[in-house]
mmCIF file of C-alpha atoms and ligand atoms in Angstrom:
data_model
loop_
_atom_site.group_PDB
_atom_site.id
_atom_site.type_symbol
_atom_site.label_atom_id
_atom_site.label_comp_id
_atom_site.label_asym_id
_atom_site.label_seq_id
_atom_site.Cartn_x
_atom_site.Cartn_y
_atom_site.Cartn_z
ATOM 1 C CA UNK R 1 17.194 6.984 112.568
ATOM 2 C CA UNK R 2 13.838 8.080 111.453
ATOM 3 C CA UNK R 3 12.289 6.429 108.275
ATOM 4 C CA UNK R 4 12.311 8.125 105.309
ATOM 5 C CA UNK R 5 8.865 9.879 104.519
ATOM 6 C CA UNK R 6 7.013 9.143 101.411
ATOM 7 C CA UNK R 7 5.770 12.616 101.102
ATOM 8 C CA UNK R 8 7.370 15.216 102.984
ATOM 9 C CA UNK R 9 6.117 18.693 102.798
ATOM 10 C CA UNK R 10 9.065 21.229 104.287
ATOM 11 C CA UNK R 11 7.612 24.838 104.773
ATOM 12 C CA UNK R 12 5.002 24.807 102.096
ATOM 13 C CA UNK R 13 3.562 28.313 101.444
ATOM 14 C CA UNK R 14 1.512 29.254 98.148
ATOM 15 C CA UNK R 15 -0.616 31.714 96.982
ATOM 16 C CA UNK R 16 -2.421 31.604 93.702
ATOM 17 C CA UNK R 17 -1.403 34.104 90.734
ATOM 18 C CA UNK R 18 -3.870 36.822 91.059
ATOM 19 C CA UNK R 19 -5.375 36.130 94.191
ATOM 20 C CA UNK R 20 -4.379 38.362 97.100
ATOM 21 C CA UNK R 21 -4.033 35.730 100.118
ATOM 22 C CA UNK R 22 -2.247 33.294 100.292
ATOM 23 C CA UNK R 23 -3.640 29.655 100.652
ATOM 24 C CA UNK R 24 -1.420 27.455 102.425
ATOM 25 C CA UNK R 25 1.353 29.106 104.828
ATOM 26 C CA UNK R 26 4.415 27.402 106.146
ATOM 27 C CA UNK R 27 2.840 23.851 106.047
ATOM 28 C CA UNK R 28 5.309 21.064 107.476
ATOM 29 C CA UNK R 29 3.936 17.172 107.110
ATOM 30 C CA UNK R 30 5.840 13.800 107.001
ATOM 31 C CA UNK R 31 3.516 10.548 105.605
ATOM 32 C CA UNK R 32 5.313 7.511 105.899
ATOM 33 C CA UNK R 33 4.950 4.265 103.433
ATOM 34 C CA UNK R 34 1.418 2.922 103.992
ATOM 35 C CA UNK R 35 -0.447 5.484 106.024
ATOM 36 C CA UNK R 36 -3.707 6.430 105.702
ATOM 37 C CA UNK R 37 -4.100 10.098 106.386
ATOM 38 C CA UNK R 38 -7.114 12.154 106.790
ATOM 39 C CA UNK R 39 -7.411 15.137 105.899
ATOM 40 C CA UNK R 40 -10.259 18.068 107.693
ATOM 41 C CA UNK R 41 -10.575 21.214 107.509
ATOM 42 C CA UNK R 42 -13.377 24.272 106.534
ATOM 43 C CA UNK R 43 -14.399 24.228 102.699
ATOM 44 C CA UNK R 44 -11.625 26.760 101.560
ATOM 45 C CA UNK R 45 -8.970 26.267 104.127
ATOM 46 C CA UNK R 46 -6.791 24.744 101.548
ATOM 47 C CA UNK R 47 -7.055 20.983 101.883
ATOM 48 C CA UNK R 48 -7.293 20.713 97.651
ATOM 49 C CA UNK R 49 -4.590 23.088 97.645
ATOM 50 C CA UNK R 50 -2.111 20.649 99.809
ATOM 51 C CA UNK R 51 -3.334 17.817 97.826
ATOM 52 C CA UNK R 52 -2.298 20.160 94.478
ATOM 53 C CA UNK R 53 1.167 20.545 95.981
ATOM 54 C CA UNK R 54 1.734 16.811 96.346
ATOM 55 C CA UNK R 55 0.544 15.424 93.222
ATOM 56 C CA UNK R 56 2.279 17.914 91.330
ATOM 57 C CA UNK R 57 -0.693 20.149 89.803
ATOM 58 C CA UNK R 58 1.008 23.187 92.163
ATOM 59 C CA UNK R 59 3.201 24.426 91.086
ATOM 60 C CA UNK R 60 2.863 22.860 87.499
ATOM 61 C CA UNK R 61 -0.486 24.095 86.369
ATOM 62 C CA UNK R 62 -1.191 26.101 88.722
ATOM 63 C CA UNK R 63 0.965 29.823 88.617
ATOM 64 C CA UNK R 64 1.489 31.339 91.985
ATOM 65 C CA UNK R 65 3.953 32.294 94.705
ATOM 66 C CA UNK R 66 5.457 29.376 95.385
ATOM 67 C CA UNK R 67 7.874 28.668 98.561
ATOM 68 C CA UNK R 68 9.030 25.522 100.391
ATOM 69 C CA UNK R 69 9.484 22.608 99.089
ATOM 70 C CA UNK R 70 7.733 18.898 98.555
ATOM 71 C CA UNK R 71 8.957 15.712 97.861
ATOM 72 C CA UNK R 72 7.086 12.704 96.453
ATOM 73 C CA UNK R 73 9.072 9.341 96.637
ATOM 74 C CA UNK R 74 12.411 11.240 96.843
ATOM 75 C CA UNK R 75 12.070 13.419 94.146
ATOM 76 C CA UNK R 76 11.378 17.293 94.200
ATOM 77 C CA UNK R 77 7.872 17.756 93.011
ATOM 78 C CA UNK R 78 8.875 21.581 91.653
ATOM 79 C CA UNK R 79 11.418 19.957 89.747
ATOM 80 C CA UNK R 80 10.024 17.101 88.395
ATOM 81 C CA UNK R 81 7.804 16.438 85.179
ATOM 82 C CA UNK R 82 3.883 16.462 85.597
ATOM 83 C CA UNK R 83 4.661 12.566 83.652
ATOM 84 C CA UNK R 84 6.824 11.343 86.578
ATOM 85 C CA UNK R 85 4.743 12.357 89.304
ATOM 86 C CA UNK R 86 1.475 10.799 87.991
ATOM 87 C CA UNK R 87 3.119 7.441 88.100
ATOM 88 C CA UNK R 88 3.853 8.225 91.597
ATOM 89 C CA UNK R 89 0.230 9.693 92.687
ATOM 90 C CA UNK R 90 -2.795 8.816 91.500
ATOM 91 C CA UNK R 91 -5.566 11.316 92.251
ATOM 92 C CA UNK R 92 -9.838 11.036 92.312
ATOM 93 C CA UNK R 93 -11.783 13.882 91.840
ATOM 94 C CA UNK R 94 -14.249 14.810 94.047
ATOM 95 C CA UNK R 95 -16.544 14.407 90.612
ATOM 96 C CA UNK R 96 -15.677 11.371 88.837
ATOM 97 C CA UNK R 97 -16.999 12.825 85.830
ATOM 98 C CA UNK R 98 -13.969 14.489 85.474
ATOM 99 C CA UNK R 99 -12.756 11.333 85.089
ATOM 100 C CA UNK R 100 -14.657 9.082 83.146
ATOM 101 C CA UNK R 101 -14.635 9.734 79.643
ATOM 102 C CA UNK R 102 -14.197 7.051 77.163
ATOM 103 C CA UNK R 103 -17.104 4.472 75.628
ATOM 104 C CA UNK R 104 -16.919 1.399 78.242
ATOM 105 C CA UNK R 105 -15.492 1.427 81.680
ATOM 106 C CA UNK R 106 -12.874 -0.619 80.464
ATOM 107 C CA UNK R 107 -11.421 1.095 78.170
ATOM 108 C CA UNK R 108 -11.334 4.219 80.812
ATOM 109 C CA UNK R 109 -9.293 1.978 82.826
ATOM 110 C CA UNK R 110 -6.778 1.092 80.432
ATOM 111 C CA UNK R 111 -6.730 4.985 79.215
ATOM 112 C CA UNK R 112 -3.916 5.794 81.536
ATOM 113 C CA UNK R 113 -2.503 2.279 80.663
ATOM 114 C CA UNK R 114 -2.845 2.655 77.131
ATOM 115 C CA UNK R 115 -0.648 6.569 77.280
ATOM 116 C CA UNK R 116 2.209 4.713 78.888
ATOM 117 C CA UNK R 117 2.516 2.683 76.099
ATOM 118 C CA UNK R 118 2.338 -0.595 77.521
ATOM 119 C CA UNK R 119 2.104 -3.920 75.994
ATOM 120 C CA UNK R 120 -1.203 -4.353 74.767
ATOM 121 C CA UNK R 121 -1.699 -7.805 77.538
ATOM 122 C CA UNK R 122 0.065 -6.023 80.217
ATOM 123 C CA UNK R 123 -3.000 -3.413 79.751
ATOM 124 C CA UNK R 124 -5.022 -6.219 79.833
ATOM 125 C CA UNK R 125 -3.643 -7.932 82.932
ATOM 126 C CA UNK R 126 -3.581 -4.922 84.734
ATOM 127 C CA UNK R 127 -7.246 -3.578 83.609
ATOM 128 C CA UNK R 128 -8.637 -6.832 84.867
ATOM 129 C CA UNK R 129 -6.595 -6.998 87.744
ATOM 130 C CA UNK R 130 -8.131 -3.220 88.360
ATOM 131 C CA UNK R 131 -11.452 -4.182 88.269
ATOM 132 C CA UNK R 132 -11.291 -7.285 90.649
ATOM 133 C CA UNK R 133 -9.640 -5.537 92.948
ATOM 134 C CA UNK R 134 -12.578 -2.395 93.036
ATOM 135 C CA UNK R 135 -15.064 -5.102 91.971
ATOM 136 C CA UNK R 136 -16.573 -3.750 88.630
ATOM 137 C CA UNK R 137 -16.254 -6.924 86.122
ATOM 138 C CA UNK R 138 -19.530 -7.419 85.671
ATOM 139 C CA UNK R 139 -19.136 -3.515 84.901
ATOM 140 C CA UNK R 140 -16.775 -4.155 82.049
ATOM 141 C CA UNK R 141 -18.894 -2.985 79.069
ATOM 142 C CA UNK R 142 -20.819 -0.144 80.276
ATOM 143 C CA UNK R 143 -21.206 2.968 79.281
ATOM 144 C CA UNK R 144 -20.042 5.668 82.211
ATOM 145 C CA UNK R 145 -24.107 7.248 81.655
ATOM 146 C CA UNK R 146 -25.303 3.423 82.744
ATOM 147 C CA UNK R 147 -23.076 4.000 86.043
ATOM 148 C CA UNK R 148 -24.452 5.388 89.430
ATOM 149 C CA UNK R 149 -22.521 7.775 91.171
ATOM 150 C CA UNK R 150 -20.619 5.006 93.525
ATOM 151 C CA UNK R 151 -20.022 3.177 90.550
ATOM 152 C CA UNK R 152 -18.076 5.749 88.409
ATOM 153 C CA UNK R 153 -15.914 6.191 91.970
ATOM 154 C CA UNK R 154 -14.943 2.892 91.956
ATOM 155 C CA UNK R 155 -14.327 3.264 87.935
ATOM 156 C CA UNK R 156 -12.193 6.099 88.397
ATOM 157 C CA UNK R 157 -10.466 4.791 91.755
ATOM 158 C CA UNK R 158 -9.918 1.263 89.601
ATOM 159 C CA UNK R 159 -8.356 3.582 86.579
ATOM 160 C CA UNK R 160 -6.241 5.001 89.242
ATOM 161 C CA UNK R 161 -4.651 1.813 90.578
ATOM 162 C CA UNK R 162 -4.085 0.509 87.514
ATOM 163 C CA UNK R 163 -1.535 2.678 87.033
ATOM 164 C CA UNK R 164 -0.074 1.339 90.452
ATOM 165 C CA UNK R 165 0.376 4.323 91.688
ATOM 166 C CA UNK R 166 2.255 4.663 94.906
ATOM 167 C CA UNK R 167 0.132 7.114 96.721
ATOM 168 C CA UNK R 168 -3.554 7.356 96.067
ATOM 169 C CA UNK R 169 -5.513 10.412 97.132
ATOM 170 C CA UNK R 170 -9.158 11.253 97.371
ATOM 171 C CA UNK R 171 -10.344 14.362 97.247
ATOM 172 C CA UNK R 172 -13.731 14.147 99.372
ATOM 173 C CA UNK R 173 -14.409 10.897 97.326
ATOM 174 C CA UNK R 174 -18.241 10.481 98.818
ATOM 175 C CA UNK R 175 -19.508 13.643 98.459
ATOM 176 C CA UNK R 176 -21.798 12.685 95.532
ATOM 177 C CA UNK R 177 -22.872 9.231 97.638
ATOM 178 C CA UNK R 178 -25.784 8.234 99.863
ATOM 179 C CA UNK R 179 -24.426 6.597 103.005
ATOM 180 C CA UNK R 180 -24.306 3.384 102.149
ATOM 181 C CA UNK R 181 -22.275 3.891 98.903
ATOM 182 C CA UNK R 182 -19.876 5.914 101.149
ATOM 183 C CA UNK R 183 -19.186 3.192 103.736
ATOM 184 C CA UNK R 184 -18.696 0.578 100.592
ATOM 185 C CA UNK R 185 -16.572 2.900 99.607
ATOM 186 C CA UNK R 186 -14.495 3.618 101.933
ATOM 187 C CA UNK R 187 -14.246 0.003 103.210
ATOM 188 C CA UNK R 188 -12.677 -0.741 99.745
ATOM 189 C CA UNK R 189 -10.498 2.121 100.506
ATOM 190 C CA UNK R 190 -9.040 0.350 103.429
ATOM 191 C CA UNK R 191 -9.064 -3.114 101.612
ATOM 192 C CA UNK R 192 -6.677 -1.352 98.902
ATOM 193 C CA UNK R 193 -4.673 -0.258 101.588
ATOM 194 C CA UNK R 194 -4.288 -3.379 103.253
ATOM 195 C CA UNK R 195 -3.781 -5.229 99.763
ATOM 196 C CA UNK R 196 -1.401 -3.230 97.932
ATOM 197 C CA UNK R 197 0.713 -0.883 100.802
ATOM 198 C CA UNK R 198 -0.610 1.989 98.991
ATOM 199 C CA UNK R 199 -0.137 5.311 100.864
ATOM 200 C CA UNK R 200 -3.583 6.854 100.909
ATOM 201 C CA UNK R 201 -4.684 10.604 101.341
ATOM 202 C CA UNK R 202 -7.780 11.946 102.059
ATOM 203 C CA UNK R 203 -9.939 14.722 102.564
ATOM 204 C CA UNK R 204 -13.279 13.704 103.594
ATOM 205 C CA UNK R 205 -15.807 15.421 106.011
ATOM 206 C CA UNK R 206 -18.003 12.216 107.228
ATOM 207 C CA UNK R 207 -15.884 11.237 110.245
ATOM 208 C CA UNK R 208 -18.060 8.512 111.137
ATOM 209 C CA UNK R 209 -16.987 6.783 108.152
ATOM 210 C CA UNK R 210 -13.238 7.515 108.107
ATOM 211 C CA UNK R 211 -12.472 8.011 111.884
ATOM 212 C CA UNK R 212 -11.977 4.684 112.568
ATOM 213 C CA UNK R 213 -9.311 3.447 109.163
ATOM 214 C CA UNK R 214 -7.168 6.418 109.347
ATOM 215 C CA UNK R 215 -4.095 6.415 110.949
ATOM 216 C CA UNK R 216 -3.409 10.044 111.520
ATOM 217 C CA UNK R 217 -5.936 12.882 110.694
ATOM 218 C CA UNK R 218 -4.679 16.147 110.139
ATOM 219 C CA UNK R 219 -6.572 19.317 110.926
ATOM 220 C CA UNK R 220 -6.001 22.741 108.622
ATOM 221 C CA UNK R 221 -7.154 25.693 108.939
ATOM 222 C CA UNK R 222 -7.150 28.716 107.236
ATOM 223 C CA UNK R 223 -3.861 26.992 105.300
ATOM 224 C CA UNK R 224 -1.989 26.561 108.620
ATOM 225 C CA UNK R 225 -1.739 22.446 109.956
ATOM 226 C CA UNK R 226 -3.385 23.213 113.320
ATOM 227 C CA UNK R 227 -3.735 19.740 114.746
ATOM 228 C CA UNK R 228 -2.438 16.085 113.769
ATOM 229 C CA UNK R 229 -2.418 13.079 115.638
ATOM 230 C CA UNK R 230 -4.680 10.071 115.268
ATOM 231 C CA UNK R 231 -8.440 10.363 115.010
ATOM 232 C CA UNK R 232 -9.188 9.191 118.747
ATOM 233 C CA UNK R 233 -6.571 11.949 120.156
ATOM 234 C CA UNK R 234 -7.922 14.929 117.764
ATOM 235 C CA UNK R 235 -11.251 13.840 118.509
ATOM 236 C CA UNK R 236 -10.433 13.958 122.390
ATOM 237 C CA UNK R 237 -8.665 16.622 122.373
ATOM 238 C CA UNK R 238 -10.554 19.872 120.280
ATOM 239 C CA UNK R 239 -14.419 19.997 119.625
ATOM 240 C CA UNK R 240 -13.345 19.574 115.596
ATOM 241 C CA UNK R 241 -16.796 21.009 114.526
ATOM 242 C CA UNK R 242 -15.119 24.156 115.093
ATOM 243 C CA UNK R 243 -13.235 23.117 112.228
ATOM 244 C CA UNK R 244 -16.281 22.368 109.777
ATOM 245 C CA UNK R 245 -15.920 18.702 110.457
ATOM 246 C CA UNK R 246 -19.050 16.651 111.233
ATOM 247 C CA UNK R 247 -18.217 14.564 114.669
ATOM 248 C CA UNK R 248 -19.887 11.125 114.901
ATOM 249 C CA UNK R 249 -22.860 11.052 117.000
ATOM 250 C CA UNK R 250 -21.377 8.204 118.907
ATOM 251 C CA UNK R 251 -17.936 10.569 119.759
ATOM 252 C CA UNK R 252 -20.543 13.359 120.847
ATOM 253 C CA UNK R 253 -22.502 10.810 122.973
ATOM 254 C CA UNK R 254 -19.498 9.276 124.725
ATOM 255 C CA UNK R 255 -18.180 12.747 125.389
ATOM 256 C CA UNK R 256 -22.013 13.451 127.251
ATOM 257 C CA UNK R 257 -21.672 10.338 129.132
ATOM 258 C CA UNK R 258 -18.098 11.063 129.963
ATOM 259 C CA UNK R 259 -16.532 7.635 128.862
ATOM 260 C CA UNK R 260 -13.675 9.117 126.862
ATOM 261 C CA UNK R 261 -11.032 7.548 129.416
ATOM 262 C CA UNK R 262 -8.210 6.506 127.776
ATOM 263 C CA UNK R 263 -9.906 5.312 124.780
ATOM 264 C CA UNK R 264 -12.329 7.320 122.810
ATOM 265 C CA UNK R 265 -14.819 4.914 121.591
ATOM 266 C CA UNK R 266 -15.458 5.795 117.784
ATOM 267 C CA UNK R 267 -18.021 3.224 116.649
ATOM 268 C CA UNK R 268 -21.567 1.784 118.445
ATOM 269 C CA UNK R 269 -19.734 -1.432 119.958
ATOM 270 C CA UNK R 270 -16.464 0.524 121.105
ATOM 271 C CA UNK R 271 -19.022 3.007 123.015
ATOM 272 C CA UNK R 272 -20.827 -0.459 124.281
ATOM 273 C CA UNK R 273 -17.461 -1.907 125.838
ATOM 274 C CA UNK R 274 -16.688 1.340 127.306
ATOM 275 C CA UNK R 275 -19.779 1.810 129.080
ATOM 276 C CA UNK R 276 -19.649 -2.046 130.277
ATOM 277 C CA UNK R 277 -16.119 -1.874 131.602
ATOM 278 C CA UNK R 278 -16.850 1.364 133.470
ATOM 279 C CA UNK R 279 -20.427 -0.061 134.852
ATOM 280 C CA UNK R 280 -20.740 -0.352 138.535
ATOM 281 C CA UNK R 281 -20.738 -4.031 139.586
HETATM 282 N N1 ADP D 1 -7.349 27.844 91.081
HETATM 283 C C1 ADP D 1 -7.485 28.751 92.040
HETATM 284 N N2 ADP D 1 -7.185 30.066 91.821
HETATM 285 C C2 ADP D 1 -7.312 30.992 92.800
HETATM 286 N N3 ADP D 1 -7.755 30.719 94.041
HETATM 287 C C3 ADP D 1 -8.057 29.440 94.326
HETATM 288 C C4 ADP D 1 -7.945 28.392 93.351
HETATM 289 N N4 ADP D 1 -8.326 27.229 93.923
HETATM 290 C C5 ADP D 1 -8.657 27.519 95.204
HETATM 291 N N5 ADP D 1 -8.500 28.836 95.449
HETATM 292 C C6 ADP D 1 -8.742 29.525 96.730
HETATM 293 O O1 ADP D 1 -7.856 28.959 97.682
HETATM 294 C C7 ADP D 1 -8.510 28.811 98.944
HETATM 295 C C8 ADP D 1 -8.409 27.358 99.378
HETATM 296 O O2 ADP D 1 -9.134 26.552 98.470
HETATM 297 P P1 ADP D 1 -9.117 24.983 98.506
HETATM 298 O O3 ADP D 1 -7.724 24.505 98.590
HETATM 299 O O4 ADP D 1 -9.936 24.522 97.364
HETATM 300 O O5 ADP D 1 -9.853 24.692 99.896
HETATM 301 P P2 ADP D 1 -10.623 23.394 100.423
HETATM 302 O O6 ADP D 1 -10.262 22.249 99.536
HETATM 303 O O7 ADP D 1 -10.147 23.241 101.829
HETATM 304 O O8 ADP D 1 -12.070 23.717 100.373
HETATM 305 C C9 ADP D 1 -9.922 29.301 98.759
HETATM 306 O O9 ADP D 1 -9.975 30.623 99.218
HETATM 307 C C10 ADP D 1 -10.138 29.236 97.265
HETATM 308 O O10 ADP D 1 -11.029 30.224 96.849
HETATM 309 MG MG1 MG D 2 -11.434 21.019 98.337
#
């Protein structure tokens, strides 16, 4: 028998109130406990919209035409409480100034904590617990307008987790961060993963740093899933900058030299072992 999904998204079509197309049409998907799916597609092909319609913001603030259905962790997320669902899903903005608002970083951590009504050393276990984890301690006291960019991510992604959410999605997450920052990022991304079980989602464009920890990317397109499968098979299979995703220079250059076999090498040492295994002798 097939596992139960986590999320499962039957037949999914929406269209905003007022708007005259409609955004997502007769989208099917099935995430299982623990996956980490990516998430590609052109800027307005409905990616945020998907992600709306799983943590719960379509259809509850959000108006529209709503059809399908979507489940979160069993439950019906049309017909469940906004309060519910966030326990379920934690989200990150694209901007973590939309999420970052109190005095010191740790009392934006405990903000979520704090609603719940939690015991005051639970909050405390769990704040701490939140920052090891994303590595901000020595971040404790700050003010979010002493934080870089890659630090309020890792604020808002700790604020998130404190929550222990059982899905965690990131809405382009490094969009705001120089390289480096992005590949710290997403490294603690996987490390979360790998730590807690947590179900990750996300919509990123910099396939050179997400390629290679995703388990399954899926491909939209003007709100239709065109493609899924994992990264090396997508990658092999369509030329995905068709689909305003940037390909890795190393994909593009192992395409060229036409060591794809059965292994698409997606980092500088995969593309090294491919090219000494096919050498002549
Ligand atoms: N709140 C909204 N009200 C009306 N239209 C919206 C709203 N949010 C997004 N859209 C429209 O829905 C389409 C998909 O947007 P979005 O899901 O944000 O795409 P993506 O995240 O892939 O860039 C776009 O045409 C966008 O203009
Ligand atoms: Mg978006």
């Amino acid at each position: 028998m097939l596992r139960p999904a986590l999320i499962e998204v039957r037949n999914l079509s929406f269209r905003y109130f007022g708007s005259r197309s409609t955004v997502l049409e007769n989208v099917n998907l099935r995430i299982a406990h623990g996956e980490i799916v990516l998430i590609v597609g052109h800027s307005g092909s409905g990616k945020s919209t998907l992600l709306r319609a799983i943590n719960g913001l379509i259809p509850h603030q959000h108006n529209g035409d709503y059809s399908g259905d979507v489940t979160v962790d069993g439950l019906s997320v049309p017909r469940t409480e906004m309060s519910k669902l966030s326990l379920r899903v934690g989200y990150i903005f694209q901007n973590p100034e939309n999420q970052i608002f109190m005095f010191s970083v740790e009392r934006d951590i405990g903000f979520g904590l704090e609603n719940l009504g939690l015991p005051r050393e639970e909050i405390r276990r769990r704040v701490d617990w939140a920052m090891d984890v994303l590595k901000i301690r020595d971040l404790a006291l700050k003010a979010p307008h002493e934080l870089s960019d890659g630090q309020k991510q890792r604020v808002a992604i700790a604020g998130v987790i404190a929550m222990r959410p059982k899905i965690l999605i990131l809405d382009e997450p490094t969009s705001l961060l120089d390289p480096f920052t992005a590949r710290e990022l997403v490294r603690l991304v996987l490390k979360i993963r790998e730590d807690l079980g947590i179900t990750v989602l996300i919509v990123e464009h910099r396939l050179d740093l997400v390629a290679k920890i995703c388990d399954r990317m899926i491909v939209i397109d003007k709100g239709k899933v065109v493609l899924g499968g994992t990264a090396r098979d997508v990658l092999s299979k369509l030329d995905v900058s068709n689909y305003g995703v940037t390909v890795p220079s190393i994909v593009k250059l192992a395409k060229e030299l036409e060591v794809t076999g059965k292994r698409l090498p997606l980092d500088p040492e995969e593309l090294h072992s491919a090219l000494v295994s096919n050498a002549p002798l």
